[in-house]
Coordinates of C-alpha atoms in Angstrom, one line a residue:
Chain A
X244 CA 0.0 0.0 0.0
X245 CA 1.3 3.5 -1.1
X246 CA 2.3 5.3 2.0
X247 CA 3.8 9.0 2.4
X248 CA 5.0 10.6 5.5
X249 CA 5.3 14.4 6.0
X250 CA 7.3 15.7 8.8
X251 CA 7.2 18.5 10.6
X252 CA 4.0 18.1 11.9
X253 CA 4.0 21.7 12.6
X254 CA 6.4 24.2 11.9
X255 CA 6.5 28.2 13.4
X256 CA 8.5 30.9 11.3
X257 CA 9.7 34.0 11.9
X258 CA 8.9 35.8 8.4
X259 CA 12.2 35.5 6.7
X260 CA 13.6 32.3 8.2
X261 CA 13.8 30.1 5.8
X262 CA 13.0 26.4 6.0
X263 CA 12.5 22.8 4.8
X264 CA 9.2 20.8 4.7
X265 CA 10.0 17.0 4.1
X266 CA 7.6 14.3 2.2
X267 CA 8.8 10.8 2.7
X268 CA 7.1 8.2 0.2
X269 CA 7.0 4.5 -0.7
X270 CA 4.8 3.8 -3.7
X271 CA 5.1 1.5 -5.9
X272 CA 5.8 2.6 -9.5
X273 CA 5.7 6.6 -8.8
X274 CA 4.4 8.3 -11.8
X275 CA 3.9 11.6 -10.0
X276 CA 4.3 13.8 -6.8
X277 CA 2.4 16.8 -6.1
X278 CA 2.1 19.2 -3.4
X279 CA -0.5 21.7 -2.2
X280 CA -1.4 24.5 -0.3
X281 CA -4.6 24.3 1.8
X282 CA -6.1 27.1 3.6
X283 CA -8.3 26.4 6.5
X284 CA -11.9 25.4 5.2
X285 CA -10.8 25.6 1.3
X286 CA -10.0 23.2 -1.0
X287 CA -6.2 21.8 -2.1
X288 CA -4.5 24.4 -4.3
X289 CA -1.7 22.7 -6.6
X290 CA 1.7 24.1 -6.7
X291 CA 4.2 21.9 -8.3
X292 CA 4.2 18.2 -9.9
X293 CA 7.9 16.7 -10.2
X294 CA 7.8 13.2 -12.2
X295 CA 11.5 12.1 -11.8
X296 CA 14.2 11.8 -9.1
X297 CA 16.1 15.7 -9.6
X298 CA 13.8 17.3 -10.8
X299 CA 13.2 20.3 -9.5
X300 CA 10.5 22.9 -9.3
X301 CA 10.3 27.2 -8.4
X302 CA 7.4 29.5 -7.9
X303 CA 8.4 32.7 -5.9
X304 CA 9.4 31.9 -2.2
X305 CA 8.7 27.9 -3.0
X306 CA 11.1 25.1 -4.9
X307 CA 10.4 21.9 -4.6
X308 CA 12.7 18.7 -5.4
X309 CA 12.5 15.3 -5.8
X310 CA 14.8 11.8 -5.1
X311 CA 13.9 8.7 -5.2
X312 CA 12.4 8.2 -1.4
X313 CA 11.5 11.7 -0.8
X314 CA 10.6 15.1 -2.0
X315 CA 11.2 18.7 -0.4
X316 CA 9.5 22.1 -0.3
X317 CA 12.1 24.8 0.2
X318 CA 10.3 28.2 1.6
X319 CA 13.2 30.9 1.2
X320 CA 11.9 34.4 3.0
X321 CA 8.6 33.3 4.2
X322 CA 6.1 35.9 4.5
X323 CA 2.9 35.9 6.6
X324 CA 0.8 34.8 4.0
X325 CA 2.2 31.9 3.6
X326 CA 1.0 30.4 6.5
X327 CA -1.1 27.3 5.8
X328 CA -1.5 23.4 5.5
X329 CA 1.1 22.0 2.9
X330 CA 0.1 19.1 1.5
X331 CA 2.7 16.0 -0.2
X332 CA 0.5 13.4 -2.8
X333 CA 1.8 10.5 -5.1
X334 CA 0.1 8.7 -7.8
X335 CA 1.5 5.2 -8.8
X336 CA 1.6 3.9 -11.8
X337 CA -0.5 1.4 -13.9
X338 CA -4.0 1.7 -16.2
X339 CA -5.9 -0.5 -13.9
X340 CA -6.8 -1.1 -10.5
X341 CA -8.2 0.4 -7.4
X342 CA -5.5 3.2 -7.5
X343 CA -6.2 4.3 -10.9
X344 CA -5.4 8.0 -11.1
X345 CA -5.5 8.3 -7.0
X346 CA -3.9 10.7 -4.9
X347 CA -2.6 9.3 -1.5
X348 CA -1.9 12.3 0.8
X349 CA 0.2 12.4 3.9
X350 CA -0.7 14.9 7.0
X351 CA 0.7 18.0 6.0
X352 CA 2.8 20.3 7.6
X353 CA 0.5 23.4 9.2
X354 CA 3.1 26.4 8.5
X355 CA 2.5 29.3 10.7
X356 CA 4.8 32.6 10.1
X357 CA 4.7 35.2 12.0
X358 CA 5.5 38.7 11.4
Chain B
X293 CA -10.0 30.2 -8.6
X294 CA -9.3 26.5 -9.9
X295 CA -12.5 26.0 -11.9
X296 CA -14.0 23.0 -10.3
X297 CA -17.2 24.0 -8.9
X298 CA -19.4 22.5 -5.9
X299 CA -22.5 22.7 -4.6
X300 CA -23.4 23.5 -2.4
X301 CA -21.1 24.9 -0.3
X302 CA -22.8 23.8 3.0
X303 CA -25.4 21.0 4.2
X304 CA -26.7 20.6 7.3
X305 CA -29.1 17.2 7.9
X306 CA -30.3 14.9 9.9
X307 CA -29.4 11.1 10.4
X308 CA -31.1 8.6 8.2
X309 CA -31.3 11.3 5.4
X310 CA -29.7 11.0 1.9
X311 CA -28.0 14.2 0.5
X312 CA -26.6 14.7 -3.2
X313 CA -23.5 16.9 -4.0
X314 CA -22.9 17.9 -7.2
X315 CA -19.5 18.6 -9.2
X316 CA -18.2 20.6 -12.2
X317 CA -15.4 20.0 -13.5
X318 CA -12.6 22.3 -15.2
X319 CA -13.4 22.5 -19.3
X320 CA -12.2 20.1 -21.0
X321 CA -11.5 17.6 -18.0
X322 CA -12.1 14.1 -18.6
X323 CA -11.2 12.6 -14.7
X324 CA -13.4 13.5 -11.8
X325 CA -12.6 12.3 -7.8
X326 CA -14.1 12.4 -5.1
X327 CA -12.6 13.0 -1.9
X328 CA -13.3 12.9 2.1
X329 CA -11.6 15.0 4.5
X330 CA -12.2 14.9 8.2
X331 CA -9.8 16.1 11.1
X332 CA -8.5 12.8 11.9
X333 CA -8.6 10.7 9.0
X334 CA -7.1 13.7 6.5
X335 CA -7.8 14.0 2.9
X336 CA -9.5 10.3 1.8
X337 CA -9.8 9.2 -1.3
X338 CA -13.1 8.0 -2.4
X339 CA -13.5 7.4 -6.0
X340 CA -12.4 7.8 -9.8
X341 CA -14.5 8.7 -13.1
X342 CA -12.9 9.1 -16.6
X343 CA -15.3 10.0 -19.6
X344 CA -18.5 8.6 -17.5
X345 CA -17.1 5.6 -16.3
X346 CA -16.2 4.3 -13.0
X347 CA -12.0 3.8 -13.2
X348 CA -11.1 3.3 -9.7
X349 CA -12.1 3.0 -5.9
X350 CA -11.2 4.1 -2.7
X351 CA -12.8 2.8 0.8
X352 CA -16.0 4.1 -0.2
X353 CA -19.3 3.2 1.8
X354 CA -21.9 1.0 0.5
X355 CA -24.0 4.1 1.5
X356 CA -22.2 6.0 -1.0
X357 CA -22.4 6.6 -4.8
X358 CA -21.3 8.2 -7.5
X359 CA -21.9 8.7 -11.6
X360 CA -20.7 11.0 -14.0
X361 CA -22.8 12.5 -16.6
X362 CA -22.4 12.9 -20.7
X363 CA -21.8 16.3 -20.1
X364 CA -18.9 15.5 -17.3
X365 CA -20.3 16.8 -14.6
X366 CA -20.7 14.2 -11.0
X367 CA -22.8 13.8 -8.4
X368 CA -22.3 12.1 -5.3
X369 CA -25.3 10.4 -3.3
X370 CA -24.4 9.8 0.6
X371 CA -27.3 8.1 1.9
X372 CA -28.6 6.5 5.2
X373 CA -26.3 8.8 7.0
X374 CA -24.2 8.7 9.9
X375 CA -23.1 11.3 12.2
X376 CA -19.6 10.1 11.6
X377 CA -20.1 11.0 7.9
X378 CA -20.0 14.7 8.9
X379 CA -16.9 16.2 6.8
X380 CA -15.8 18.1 4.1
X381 CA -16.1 16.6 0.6
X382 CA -14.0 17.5 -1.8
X383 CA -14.3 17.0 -5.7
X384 CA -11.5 17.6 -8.4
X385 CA -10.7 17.4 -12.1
X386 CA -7.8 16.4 -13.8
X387 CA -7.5 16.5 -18.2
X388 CA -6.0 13.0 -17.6
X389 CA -5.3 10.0 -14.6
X390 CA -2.0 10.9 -14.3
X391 CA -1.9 15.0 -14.4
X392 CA -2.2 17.2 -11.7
X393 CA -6.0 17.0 -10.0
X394 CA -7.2 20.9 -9.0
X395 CA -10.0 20.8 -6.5
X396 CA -12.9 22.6 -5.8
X397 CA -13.9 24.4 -2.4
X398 CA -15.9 21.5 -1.0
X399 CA -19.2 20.7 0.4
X400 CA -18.8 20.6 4.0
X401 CA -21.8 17.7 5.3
X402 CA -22.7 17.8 9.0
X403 CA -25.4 15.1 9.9
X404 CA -27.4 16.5 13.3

């Protein structure tokens, strides 16, 4: 059974401390991680998929990277409004199945940076 | 705004009822999920559509269903319900199985 792991828990900021959120994953077959931003009460917003072990992905204060057991979200600067639930997913591969086209989700990581 | 659409946004009813929520996907999106999200059990996956048909399945209830229409929309019938069954359902869209899924705002169920 696909299985992914986020740790911290919980992580507090001072805005402009930058800082590392870790996704640990076993899945079998990979054929994509994602991570997401979730606001209290909202829905998952998407912010990067990465497909293959070093790949890497940037949008403004975020990069996210990818090896083969584990994936990373690099805040650099973090501002207030970045405070939310960060979310790690992975799809596995294969056409068929009960997992066909599923997201498995760990925790998340509830950011909090304050001013 | 990721241009999946739910309604409604809240639903308040009692046990025993049966409720229907109602998904629109982004244009042009051919896979539709379902998910459950409740403070302990986190975001739960619950089942898959492509192009109307049933692809995949989570641990959904007996007491749950789901179809997806010609026109792509889904709907998704919770019946007999619990007051565990209180939580925030979540539909999304993807234009293929393996693409990135954008989600809606949700439906958040409580059962009285």
């Amino acid at each position: 059974e696909d299985q992914v792991t986020q740790s911290p828990e919980a992580l507090r900021l001072q805005e402009g401390e930058s800082s590392s959120l870790n996704c640990s994953y076993t899945v079998s077959g990979l054929r994509g991680l994602f991570w997401y931003r979730q606001d209290p009460g909202k829905g998952p917003e998407f912010l990067f998929t990465l497909y293959s072990a070093g790949e890497e992905k940037e949008k403004e204060r975020l990069k996210a990277t990818l090896t083969k057991k584990e994936s990373f979200l690099h805040i650099t600067a973090p501002k207030p409004e970045d405070s939310a639930t960060y979310l790690c997913a992975v799809k596995r591969g294969g056409a068929g199945g009960t997992s066909y086209g599923k997201l498995t989700f760990g925790q998340g990581t509830i950011l909090t940076v304050h001013p | 705004d990721s241009g999946v659409t739910q309604t409604p946004k809240h639903l308040i009813t009692a046990t025993g009822q049966r409720v229907t929520l109602r998904c629109s996907p982004r244009s042009g999106d051919l896979s539709v999920y379902w998910y459950q999200q409740s403070l302990d059990q986190g975001l739960q996956f619950l089942i898959h559509y492509y192009n109307g048909e049933e692809r995949a399945k989570g641990n959904i209830l007996e007491r749950f269903s789901a179809q997806q229409f010609p026109d792509l929309h889904s709907e998704l019938n919770l019946s007999s319900l619990e007051l565990g069954d209180s939580a925030l359902y979540f539909c999304a869209s993807s234009s293929a199985p393996y693409t990135e899924a954008f989600f809606g705002q949700g439906t958040r169920l409580t059962v009285v």
